[in-house]
Tab-separated table of C-alpha atoms in Angstrom:
chain	number	residue	atom	x	y	z
A	25	UNK	CA	55.865	-61.240	-32.329
A	26	UNK	CA	54.841	-57.639	-32.618
A	27	UNK	CA	54.068	-56.061	-36.002
A	28	UNK	CA	57.090	-53.779	-35.737
A	29	UNK	CA	59.363	-56.763	-35.040
A	30	UNK	CA	57.988	-58.667	-38.054
A	31	UNK	CA	58.523	-55.616	-40.257
A	32	UNK	CA	62.152	-55.206	-39.204
A	33	UNK	CA	62.761	-58.948	-39.684
A	34	UNK	CA	61.372	-58.816	-43.266
A	35	UNK	CA	63.380	-55.681	-44.010
A	36	UNK	CA	66.600	-57.462	-43.123
A	37	UNK	CA	65.808	-60.678	-45.034
A	38	UNK	CA	67.381	-60.783	-48.570
A	39	UNK	CA	66.995	-64.468	-49.450
A	40	UNK	CA	64.577	-63.915	-52.379
A	41	UNK	CA	66.006	-60.608	-53.587
A	42	UNK	CA	67.989	-62.037	-56.499
A	43	UNK	CA	64.988	-63.957	-57.772
A	44	UNK	CA	62.799	-60.852	-57.683
A	45	UNK	CA	65.455	-58.760	-59.467
A	46	UNK	CA	65.863	-61.424	-62.142
A	47	UNK	CA	62.094	-61.636	-62.638
A	48	UNK	CA	61.942	-57.876	-63.136
A	49	UNK	CA	64.949	-57.557	-65.464
A	50	UNK	CA	64.750	-60.798	-67.515
A	51	UNK	CA	62.012	-59.539	-69.901
A	52	UNK	CA	64.078	-56.434	-70.607
A	53	UNK	CA	67.212	-58.464	-71.373
A	54	UNK	CA	65.267	-60.879	-73.583
A	55	UNK	CA	63.688	-57.976	-75.495
A	56	UNK	CA	67.115	-56.404	-76.064
A	57	UNK	CA	68.521	-59.749	-77.239
A	58	UNK	CA	65.682	-60.261	-79.729
A	59	UNK	CA	66.090	-56.662	-80.955
A	60	UNK	CA	69.813	-57.165	-81.552
A	61	UNK	CA	69.104	-60.387	-83.476
A	62	UNK	CA	66.495	-58.589	-85.609
A	63	UNK	CA	68.833	-55.709	-86.449
A	64	UNK	CA	71.634	-58.163	-87.283
A	65	UNK	CA	69.347	-60.152	-89.585
A	66	UNK	CA	68.204	-56.956	-91.295
A	67	UNK	CA	71.784	-55.761	-91.875
A	68	UNK	CA	72.911	-59.146	-93.227
A	69	UNK	CA	69.957	-59.263	-95.631
A	70	UNK	CA	70.527	-55.632	-96.680
A	71	UNK	CA	74.133	-56.431	-97.574
A	72	UNK	CA	73.085	-59.622	-99.372
A	73	UNK	CA	70.495	-57.789	-101.511
A	74	UNK	CA	72.981	-55.067	-102.508
A	75	UNK	CA	75.676	-57.632	-103.337
A	76	UNK	CA	73.180	-59.686	-105.331
A	77	UNK	CA	72.331	-56.618	-107.430
A	78	UNK	CA	76.026	-55.969	-108.145
A	79	UNK	CA	76.649	-59.589	-109.063
A	80	UNK	CA	73.541	-59.558	-111.256
A	81	UNK	CA	74.991	-56.657	-113.267
A	82	UNK	CA	78.235	-58.588	-113.780
A	83	UNK	CA	76.282	-61.730	-114.652
A	84	UNK	CA	74.202	-59.916	-117.283
A	85	UNK	CA	77.281	-58.414	-118.928
A	86	UNK	CA	79.163	-61.722	-119.019
A	87	UNK	CA	76.185	-63.719	-120.309
A	88	UNK	CA	75.563	-61.159	-123.025
A	89	UNK	CA	79.204	-61.305	-124.121
A	90	UNK	CA	78.903	-65.095	-124.338
A	91	UNK	CA	75.962	-64.463	-126.734
A	92	UNK	CA	73.481	-66.023	-124.326
A	93	UNK	CA	69.921	-64.759	-124.128
A	94	UNK	CA	69.582	-61.836	-121.720
A	95	UNK	CA	65.852	-61.297	-121.915
A	96	UNK	CA	64.196	-59.899	-118.789
A	97	UNK	CA	62.537	-63.244	-118.036
A	98	UNK	CA	65.836	-65.153	-118.192
A	99	UNK	CA	67.567	-62.543	-116.048
A	100	UNK	CA	64.777	-62.659	-113.438
A	101	UNK	CA	65.005	-66.442	-113.170
A	102	UNK	CA	68.814	-66.494	-113.000
A	103	UNK	CA	69.056	-63.655	-110.466
A	104	UNK	CA	66.394	-65.288	-108.290
A	105	UNK	CA	68.327	-68.559	-108.360
A	106	UNK	CA	71.560	-66.709	-107.495
A	107	UNK	CA	69.863	-65.049	-104.506
A	108	UNK	CA	68.614	-68.340	-103.102
A	109	UNK	CA	72.031	-69.980	-103.261
A	110	UNK	CA	75.207	-69.390	-101.309
A	111	UNK	CA	76.633	-66.852	-100.402
A	112	UNK	CA	73.362	-64.865	-100.244
A	113	UNK	CA	71.020	-67.550	-98.851
A	114	UNK	CA	67.952	-65.368	-99.251
A	115	UNK	CA	64.639	-67.192	-98.931
A	116	UNK	CA	63.239	-67.776	-102.413
A	117	UNK	CA	59.676	-67.282	-101.152
A	118	UNK	CA	60.600	-63.815	-99.832
A	119	UNK	CA	62.763	-62.696	-102.774
A	120	UNK	CA	61.148	-60.875	-105.692
A	121	UNK	CA	63.171	-59.887	-108.767
A	122	UNK	CA	61.807	-57.692	-111.538
A	123	UNK	CA	63.805	-56.850	-114.669
A	124	UNK	CA	62.489	-54.538	-117.392
A	125	UNK	CA	64.237	-53.445	-120.571
A	126	UNK	CA	64.306	-49.689	-121.018
A	127	UNK	CA	64.159	-48.383	-124.568
A	128	UNK	CA	65.798	-46.290	-125.741
A	129	UNK	CA	68.915	-46.711	-123.663
A	130	UNK	CA	70.530	-43.540	-122.367
A	131	UNK	CA	73.980	-44.891	-123.343
A	132	UNK	CA	74.630	-45.181	-127.082
A	133	UNK	CA	75.418	-48.700	-128.279
A	134	UNK	CA	74.013	-50.473	-125.222
A	135	UNK	CA	70.884	-52.129	-123.912
A	136	UNK	CA	69.590	-50.935	-120.564
A	137	UNK	CA	67.628	-52.984	-118.041
A	138	UNK	CA	66.148	-51.783	-114.772
A	139	UNK	CA	66.639	-54.274	-111.936
A	140	UNK	CA	64.323	-54.091	-108.921
A	141	UNK	CA	64.900	-56.460	-105.999
A	142	UNK	CA	62.570	-56.625	-103.008
A	143	UNK	CA	63.051	-58.923	-100.043
A	144	UNK	CA	60.781	-59.474	-97.050
A	145	UNK	CA	63.108	-59.780	-94.067
A	146	UNK	CA	62.190	-62.584	-91.654
A	147	UNK	CA	61.178	-61.195	-88.285
A	148	UNK	CA	61.465	-62.592	-84.785
A	149	UNK	CA	58.847	-60.223	-83.395
A	150	UNK	CA	55.895	-60.650	-85.756
A	151	UNK	CA	53.648	-61.879	-82.943
A	152	UNK	CA	54.149	-58.635	-81.025
A	153	UNK	CA	52.199	-56.568	-83.561
A	154	UNK	CA	55.179	-55.474	-85.657
A	155	UNK	CA	54.888	-55.674	-89.434
A	156	UNK	CA	57.525	-57.385	-91.555
A	157	UNK	CA	60.385	-55.299	-92.883
A	158	UNK	CA	60.821	-55.069	-96.648
A	159	UNK	CA	64.091	-54.229	-98.365
A	160	UNK	CA	63.915	-52.668	-101.817
A	161	UNK	CA	66.898	-52.018	-104.076
A	162	UNK	CA	67.009	-50.826	-107.685
A	163	UNK	CA	69.797	-50.333	-110.165
A	164	UNK	CA	70.338	-50.184	-113.916
A	165	UNK	CA	72.037	-52.976	-115.876
A	166	UNK	CA	73.850	-52.178	-119.125
A	167	UNK	CA	75.053	-54.600	-121.772
A	168	UNK	CA	76.879	-53.681	-124.968
A	169	UNK	CA	74.667	-53.954	-128.011
A	170	UNK	CA	76.662	-55.835	-130.662
A	171	UNK	CA	74.066	-55.466	-133.400
């Protein structure tokens, strides 16, 4: 067989074409899939952290009205426990809650607390040289001062 005949025979042969195309495109599709999963995880955790902060404000107001202790330490422990449970399901080892009482309060007749929540989002791509994402959310908590 002449070299020109072999070249035209190989040019017309397509038996391994699909395998080659898959081998070239599979890493791209897998990278896109992992990226979509990472963005979805980030958005779910972002929503969970914001909802946890809103529920923490309601919790503080209700507990204070029931004349329970609402010291910063108690609030931190209770909010951390709320975040680890359903419906938030945030990892307790990644969730950090900080509550500080602000004096004087900027609203007359109330106690003000500053709530800071940080959460280290789990990542699927940490081995690829990407650093972990951290969510941070802050908001004030007010309770009526009965004294």
